[in-house]
CSV table of C-alpha atoms in Angstrom, one decimal:
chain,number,residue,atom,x,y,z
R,1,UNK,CA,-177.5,-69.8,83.6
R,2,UNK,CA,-176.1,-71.3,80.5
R,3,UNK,CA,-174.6,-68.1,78.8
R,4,UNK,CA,-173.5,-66.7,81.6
R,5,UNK,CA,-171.5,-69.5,82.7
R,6,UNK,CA,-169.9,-69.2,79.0
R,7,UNK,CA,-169.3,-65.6,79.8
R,8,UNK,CA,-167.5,-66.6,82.2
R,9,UNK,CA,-165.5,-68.9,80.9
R,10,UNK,CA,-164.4,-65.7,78.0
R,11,UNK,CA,-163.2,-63.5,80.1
R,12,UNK,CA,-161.2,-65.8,82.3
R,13,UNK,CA,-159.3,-66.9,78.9
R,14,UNK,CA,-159.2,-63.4,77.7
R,15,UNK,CA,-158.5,-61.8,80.7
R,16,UNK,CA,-154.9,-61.5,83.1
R,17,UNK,CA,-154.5,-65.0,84.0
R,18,UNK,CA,-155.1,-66.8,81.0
R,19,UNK,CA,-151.7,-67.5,80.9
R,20,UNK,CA,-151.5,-69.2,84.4
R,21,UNK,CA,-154.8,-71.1,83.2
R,22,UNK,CA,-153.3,-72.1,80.0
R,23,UNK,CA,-149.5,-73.2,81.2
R,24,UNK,CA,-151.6,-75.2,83.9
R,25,UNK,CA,-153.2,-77.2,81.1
R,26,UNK,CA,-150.2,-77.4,78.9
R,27,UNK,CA,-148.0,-78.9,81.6
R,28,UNK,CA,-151.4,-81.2,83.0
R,29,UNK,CA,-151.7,-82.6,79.3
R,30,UNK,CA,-147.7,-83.5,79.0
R,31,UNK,CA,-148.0,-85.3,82.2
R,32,UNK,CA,-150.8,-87.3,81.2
R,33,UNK,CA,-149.3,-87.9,77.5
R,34,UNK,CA,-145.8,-89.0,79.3
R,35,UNK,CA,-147.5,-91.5,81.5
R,36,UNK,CA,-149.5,-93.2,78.7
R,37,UNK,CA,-146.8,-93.4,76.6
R,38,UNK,CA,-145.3,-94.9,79.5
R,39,UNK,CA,-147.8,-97.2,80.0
R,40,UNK,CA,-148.1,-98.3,76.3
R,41,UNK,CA,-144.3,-98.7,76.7
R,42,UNK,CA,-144.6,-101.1,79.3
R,43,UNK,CA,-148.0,-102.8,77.7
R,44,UNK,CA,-146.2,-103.4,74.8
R,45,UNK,CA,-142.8,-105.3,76.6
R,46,UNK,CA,-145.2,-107.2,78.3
R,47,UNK,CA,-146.5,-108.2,75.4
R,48,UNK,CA,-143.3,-109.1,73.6
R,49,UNK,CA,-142.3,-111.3,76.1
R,50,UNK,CA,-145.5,-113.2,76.7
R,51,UNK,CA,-145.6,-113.7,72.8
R,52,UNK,CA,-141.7,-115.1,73.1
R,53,UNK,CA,-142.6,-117.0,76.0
R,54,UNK,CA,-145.4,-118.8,73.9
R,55,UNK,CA,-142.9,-119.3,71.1
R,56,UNK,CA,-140.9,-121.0,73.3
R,57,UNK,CA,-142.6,-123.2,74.8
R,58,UNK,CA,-145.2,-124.0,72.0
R,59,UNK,CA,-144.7,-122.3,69.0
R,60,UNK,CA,-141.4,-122.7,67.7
R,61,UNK,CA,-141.9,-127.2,67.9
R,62,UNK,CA,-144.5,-126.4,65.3
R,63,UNK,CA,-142.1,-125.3,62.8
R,64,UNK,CA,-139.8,-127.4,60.3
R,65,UNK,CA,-137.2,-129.5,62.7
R,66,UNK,CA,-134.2,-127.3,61.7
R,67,UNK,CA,-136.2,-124.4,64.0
R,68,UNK,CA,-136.5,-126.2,66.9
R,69,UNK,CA,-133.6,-125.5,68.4
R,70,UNK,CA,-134.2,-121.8,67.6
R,71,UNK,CA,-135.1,-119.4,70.4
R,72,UNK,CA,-137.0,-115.8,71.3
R,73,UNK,CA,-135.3,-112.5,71.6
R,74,UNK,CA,-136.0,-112.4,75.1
R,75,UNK,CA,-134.5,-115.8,75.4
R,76,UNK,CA,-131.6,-114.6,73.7
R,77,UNK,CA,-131.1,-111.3,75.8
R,78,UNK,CA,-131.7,-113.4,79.1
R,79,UNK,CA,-128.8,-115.6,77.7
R,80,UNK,CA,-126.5,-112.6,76.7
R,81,UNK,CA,-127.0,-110.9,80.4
R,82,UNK,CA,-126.3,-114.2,82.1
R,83,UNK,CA,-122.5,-115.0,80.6
């Protein structure tokens, strides 16, 4: 059952629609890489402003006293939209 289920699998990818077979997992596997680059994309922000939101509230009173009244990026950006 094995080798002729290998058999098969040659002359689909040598035969006439190979090429529908082939574009079909071509345009399947940029799908897939768009969406998790996506999602890394999104993983990633989330964890930028979870790590500023941290610095702000805890992180940034553990520094010298001249950094205290520093703030995050995000806090910055959130600033900049607001004027």
């Amino acid at each position: 059952m094995g080798t002729g289920v290998v058999a098969m699998g040659f002359k689909l990818v040598g035969g006439p629609i190979s090429f529908v077979i082939w574009s079909a997992l071509l345009s399947a596997s940029v799908i897939w890489t768009g969406f998790v680059l996506w999602r890394a994309g999104r993983m990633m922000q989330a964890a930028s402003i979870k790590g500023d939101r941290q610095y702000d509230q805890h992180g940034k009173y553990l520094l010298p006293p001249e950094y205290a009244r520093s703030e995050s990026a995000t806090a910055a950006r959130r600033r900049g939209k607001k004027r």
